[in-house]
XYZ file of C-alpha atoms in Angstrom:
340
model
C 17.101 -0.805 -58.687
C 20.608 1.710 -56.691
C 22.342 2.688 -59.528
C 25.815 2.406 -58.952
C 29.148 4.844 -59.107
C 30.169 1.626 -62.676
C 26.884 2.437 -64.505
C 27.237 5.642 -65.059
C 30.644 5.996 -65.996
C 29.308 3.402 -68.278
C 26.840 5.470 -69.419
C 29.395 9.157 -69.641
C 31.345 6.345 -71.853
C 29.318 5.929 -74.329
C 28.330 9.627 -74.390
C 31.427 10.894 -74.722
C 32.809 7.247 -77.577
C 29.169 8.949 -79.444
C 31.085 11.832 -79.389
C 34.963 10.979 -80.943
C 34.417 13.243 -83.934
C 33.946 16.610 -82.149
C 36.915 18.191 -80.795
C 38.282 17.538 -77.586
C 38.037 21.071 -76.316
C 34.140 20.430 -77.327
C 33.519 16.974 -76.662
C 34.805 17.432 -72.621
C 32.573 21.104 -72.327
C 30.048 18.863 -73.179
C 30.131 16.550 -70.400
C 32.345 18.291 -67.859
C 29.223 18.279 -65.487
C 27.537 14.922 -66.989
C 28.856 12.251 -63.994
C 26.617 14.632 -60.898
C 23.592 15.070 -63.593
C 23.379 11.200 -63.785
C 24.616 10.525 -59.991
C 21.141 13.068 -59.098
C 18.643 11.398 -61.823
C 19.589 8.124 -60.807
C 19.091 9.953 -57.103
C 16.067 11.002 -58.445
C 13.523 7.315 -58.236
C 14.105 3.864 -59.023
C 15.428 2.305 -63.013
C 18.172 2.468 -64.592
C 19.371 5.282 -66.356
C 18.374 4.563 -69.761
C 15.058 3.886 -68.619
C 14.553 7.772 -67.888
C 16.821 8.659 -69.797
C 16.864 6.454 -73.297
C 20.798 4.515 -74.437
C 23.745 6.398 -73.983
C 23.807 7.482 -77.881
C 20.547 8.656 -78.312
C 21.256 11.358 -74.618
C 24.768 11.923 -77.084
C 23.230 12.750 -79.729
C 20.978 15.410 -78.169
C 23.685 16.997 -76.342
C 24.815 17.367 -80.185
C 22.107 18.811 -81.836
C 21.944 21.381 -78.739
C 25.844 22.320 -79.237
C 24.954 23.236 -83.083
C 27.944 20.320 -83.594
C 25.898 18.825 -86.198
C 25.714 15.100 -87.846
C 28.428 13.292 -87.265
C 31.336 12.827 -89.910
C 31.946 9.653 -91.723
C 34.388 8.895 -88.642
C 32.167 9.400 -86.577
C 29.515 7.438 -88.182
C 32.441 4.665 -88.258
C 32.486 4.526 -84.640
C 27.755 5.504 -84.681
C 28.395 1.798 -85.798
C 30.458 0.228 -83.758
C 28.380 1.907 -81.308
C 25.318 -0.400 -82.361
C 27.302 -3.153 -82.477
C 28.231 -2.911 -78.767
C 24.651 -2.000 -77.236
C 23.183 -5.073 -79.381
C 26.302 -6.783 -77.563
C 25.431 -5.482 -74.785
C 21.511 -5.744 -74.636
C 21.956 -9.900 -74.838
C 24.334 -9.817 -71.918
C 21.550 -8.198 -70.575
C 19.269 -10.644 -71.295
C 21.793 -12.720 -70.046
C 21.722 -11.689 -66.524
C 18.314 -11.139 -66.395
C 18.323 -15.018 -67.071
C 20.618 -16.555 -65.486
C 19.691 -14.440 -61.383
C 16.690 -16.492 -60.522
C 18.595 -19.709 -60.029
C 21.321 -17.804 -58.421
C 17.967 -16.225 -55.991
C 18.368 -12.435 -57.113
C 17.063 -10.351 -60.339
C 20.571 -10.431 -62.515
C 23.567 -12.799 -61.972
C 25.183 -8.810 -61.418
C 23.558 -8.878 -59.269
C 24.614 -11.576 -56.894
C 28.459 -11.125 -58.448
C 28.565 -7.825 -57.234
C 28.586 -9.155 -53.497
C 31.628 -11.402 -54.184
C 33.263 -7.761 -55.409
C 35.416 -7.879 -51.796
C 36.298 -11.960 -52.334
C 37.310 -11.137 -56.053
C 39.283 -7.197 -54.436
C 41.243 -10.320 -52.366
C 41.908 -12.902 -54.897
C 43.993 -9.845 -56.983
C 45.956 -8.592 -54.590
C 46.849 -12.729 -54.677
C 46.977 -12.874 -58.026
C 49.408 -10.040 -58.317
C 51.787 -11.505 -55.556
C 51.687 -14.545 -57.147
C 52.395 -13.057 -61.172
C 55.177 -10.994 -59.449
C 57.050 -13.793 -57.578
C 56.938 -15.906 -60.402
C 58.361 -12.964 -62.792
C 60.680 -12.863 -59.755
C 61.311 -16.265 -58.936
C 60.972 -17.881 -62.671
C 58.892 -20.262 -60.634
C 54.833 -20.101 -60.245
C 54.620 -21.343 -56.419
C 51.040 -21.393 -54.503
C 52.173 -19.000 -52.560
C 53.997 -16.263 -53.210
C 58.310 -16.208 -52.932
C 59.925 -13.133 -54.593
C 63.820 -13.817 -55.200
C 63.051 -17.312 -53.031
C 62.088 -15.313 -50.060
C 58.968 -16.266 -47.195
C 59.685 -12.802 -45.546
C 59.289 -10.682 -48.343
C 56.526 -13.166 -50.628
C 54.400 -12.178 -46.892
C 54.892 -8.468 -47.096
C 54.312 -8.311 -50.942
C 51.105 -9.992 -49.709
C 49.820 -7.902 -47.848
C 50.289 -5.009 -49.967
C 48.706 -6.298 -53.254
C 45.752 -7.608 -50.737
C 45.604 -4.001 -49.156
C 46.307 -1.950 -52.448
C 43.874 -4.173 -54.686
C 40.865 -3.640 -51.898
C 41.750 0.134 -51.885
C 41.522 0.358 -56.279
C 37.890 -1.411 -55.397
C 36.490 1.292 -53.514
C 37.552 4.092 -54.934
C 37.635 2.730 -58.449
C 33.877 4.746 -59.382
C 36.426 7.676 -58.945
C 38.605 6.492 -61.698
C 38.555 8.168 -64.690
C 38.178 6.626 -68.167
C 41.879 4.941 -69.657
C 43.012 4.253 -65.434
C 39.364 2.407 -65.726
C 40.290 0.603 -68.430
C 44.152 -0.011 -67.269
C 42.311 -2.039 -64.532
C 39.896 -4.165 -66.676
C 43.123 -4.885 -68.464
C 44.792 -5.937 -66.240
C 41.954 -7.968 -64.407
C 41.461 -10.020 -67.494
C 45.407 -10.847 -67.309
C 44.883 -11.655 -63.997
C 42.831 -14.138 -64.904
C 45.002 -15.948 -67.814
C 47.576 -15.959 -65.305
C 45.521 -17.903 -62.364
C 43.615 -20.363 -64.412
C 47.561 -20.752 -65.617
C 48.189 -20.812 -61.938
C 45.434 -24.051 -61.327
C 46.502 -25.865 -63.913
C 50.319 -25.967 -62.873
C 49.237 -27.616 -59.270
C 47.062 -28.894 -60.228
C 49.390 -31.298 -62.679
C 52.783 -31.076 -59.602
C 49.926 -32.428 -57.107
C 49.396 -34.921 -59.857
C 53.418 -35.465 -60.852
C 54.888 -38.654 -59.635
C 57.411 -39.432 -62.091
C 58.360 -43.274 -61.920
C 55.751 -44.450 -59.475
C 57.145 -41.692 -56.495
C 56.879 -38.544 -56.282
C 61.792 -37.434 -55.356
C 62.717 -34.874 -51.467
C 65.263 -33.041 -54.005
C 68.054 -30.973 -50.516
C 68.979 -28.366 -52.482
C 68.598 -30.211 -55.713
C 71.574 -32.468 -54.455
C 69.681 -35.020 -56.903
C 69.056 -33.172 -60.241
C 71.825 -34.579 -61.625
C 71.439 -37.971 -61.147
C 72.295 -40.386 -63.851
C 72.406 -43.250 -62.304
C 71.915 -45.813 -58.865
C 75.099 -47.940 -58.217
C 75.366 -50.586 -54.347
C 77.903 -52.658 -53.408
C 78.023 -54.911 -50.457
C 80.758 -55.035 -47.830
C 82.804 -56.987 -50.412
C 83.209 -53.713 -52.707
C 80.993 -55.981 -54.856
C 78.637 -54.116 -57.204
C 74.917 -56.132 -55.902
C 72.779 -56.030 -59.758
C 68.911 -55.469 -60.193
C 69.017 -53.949 -57.019
C 66.313 -51.526 -56.005
C 65.124 -49.165 -52.814
C 62.359 -48.485 -50.582
C 61.418 -46.170 -48.037
C 59.373 -47.458 -45.587
C 55.300 -47.072 -46.730
C 57.351 -49.715 -48.958
C 57.226 -47.426 -51.757
C 59.612 -47.363 -55.083
C 62.422 -44.745 -54.564
C 63.608 -43.765 -58.390
C 65.440 -41.600 -59.277
C 68.140 -40.534 -62.711
C 67.459 -40.496 -66.416
C 69.850 -43.596 -68.034
C 72.125 -42.267 -70.730
C 72.287 -46.012 -72.400
C 68.968 -47.117 -72.626
C 67.759 -48.011 -76.176
C 66.237 -44.499 -78.029
C 63.882 -47.178 -79.823
C 63.178 -47.598 -76.289
C 62.778 -45.835 -73.838
C 62.122 -47.182 -70.592
C 63.036 -50.387 -71.321
C 65.926 -49.782 -67.795
C 63.072 -47.726 -65.943
C 61.685 -51.205 -65.771
C 64.565 -53.044 -63.863
C 66.303 -52.098 -61.056
C 69.686 -50.244 -59.755
C 72.095 -49.267 -61.798
C 71.047 -49.095 -65.051
C 73.601 -49.177 -66.543
C 75.824 -51.675 -64.975
C 78.988 -50.929 -67.150
C 79.226 -47.646 -65.640
C 80.023 -48.629 -62.714
C 82.674 -46.211 -60.937
C 84.018 -48.851 -58.847
C 85.187 -52.039 -59.803
C 84.867 -54.968 -58.193
C 88.075 -55.671 -55.755
C 89.962 -58.249 -56.217
C 89.771 -62.136 -54.623
C 91.863 -62.036 -51.316
C 95.153 -64.565 -51.615
C 94.344 -67.505 -49.212
C 97.117 -68.967 -46.933
C 99.284 -71.266 -47.508
C 99.054 -74.494 -45.450
C 102.682 -75.808 -44.069
C 103.565 -79.161 -46.103
C 101.516 -77.608 -49.185
C 104.780 -77.619 -51.565
C 105.494 -81.255 -50.976
C 108.038 -82.143 -49.084
C 110.170 -80.530 -50.416
C 112.712 -78.708 -47.980
C 112.069 -74.926 -47.915
C 114.171 -72.709 -49.976
C 117.145 -71.087 -48.119
C 116.740 -67.674 -47.411
C 119.004 -65.447 -49.413
C 121.924 -63.834 -46.986
C 121.140 -60.492 -46.853
C 125.044 -58.724 -48.142
C 127.991 -57.540 -46.045
C 127.148 -60.247 -43.554
C 126.158 -64.245 -42.411
C 124.397 -66.099 -43.653
C 121.229 -66.726 -41.089
C 122.133 -70.156 -39.479
C 119.965 -73.295 -40.645
C 118.651 -74.931 -37.660
C 119.743 -78.950 -37.499
C 117.076 -81.181 -38.730
C 117.171 -83.880 -35.426
C 117.453 -87.008 -35.508
C 116.710 -90.413 -34.149
C 119.770 -91.549 -31.318
C 121.090 -95.122 -31.452
C 120.066 -97.054 -29.424
C 117.432 -95.840 -27.371
C 113.963 -98.083 -27.105
C 111.022 -97.197 -28.442
C 108.439 -97.539 -26.464
C 105.626 -99.022 -28.113
C 102.085 -97.647 -28.185
C 99.407 -99.556 -26.584
C 96.885 -101.113 -28.631
C 93.174 -102.256 -27.793
C 94.266 -106.156 -29.357
C 92.783 -108.641 -26.435
C 95.475 -110.570 -24.435
C 95.724 -114.357 -26.166
C 95.848 -116.339 -23.510
C 98.855 -119.121 -22.937
C 98.458 -122.934 -23.920
C 97.962 -125.794 -21.061
C 100.919 -127.442 -20.080
């Protein structure tokens, strides 16, 4: 099995942790050439560093004895106990790693995960861009949009992915604390990724009142009720709106509902609160008065305008004396004269 640069760095970290009680100058002197030495050991034969050199804590004890540094202090003993507990955890994880490997078709699960490193580098860059977008836009979106700009989001995404790939390829060169910060950042990004997936899943399943509304520039965010009027200006109650697919359109959050029954108004049509209609119904139009509807009385004379003569009232035509009025023809059958 080929020893990776990450394994060498982990071995050095454990050796330095076992020498933590020594002064920093002494510790640095003892471990100054350790990475190069471990690289040479790894190139000589197959097998892990632990198999060939022993546990890092035992190797640190040999370095301590060779330098005549003496036994570790009380604080160093505490560190060694912590290191022993960490070794037990690593041993269990190593056993789990070896047991999961055959299931994936590899000697160990870590060997399979190493093949996925490039995919993780790309995903890490995307998560960084999405996190920055969420911080500067205040919303979690599938595509990064910092400052609500798609162009800025695209530039940020490309830069984050390229930086993540470069960091992944050069992670073996990082020292202790930069590498720990990188691992801590990876944990933060994984947690953020889970939050992102949950948030997007909730949005995909969200269906307010049976219809996923489309808002243009958030114009409908403040809608509380919908009032429908016919062509005569009359309020239409219990109206229902549908789109071209027959899906009901539900807008508004009624403010007049009973607190004990908040969903009562939502089960009816529009408007939720008819008493709050913004426009009142028009008054009924006055029908024109037909001629003669005043009972045959003479029309009321219009008062004369001041400073002028009264208007002349046309005289009612009267019958002319001596005029013969021709009878109207009838359909009666003529009676024959009696025969003499």
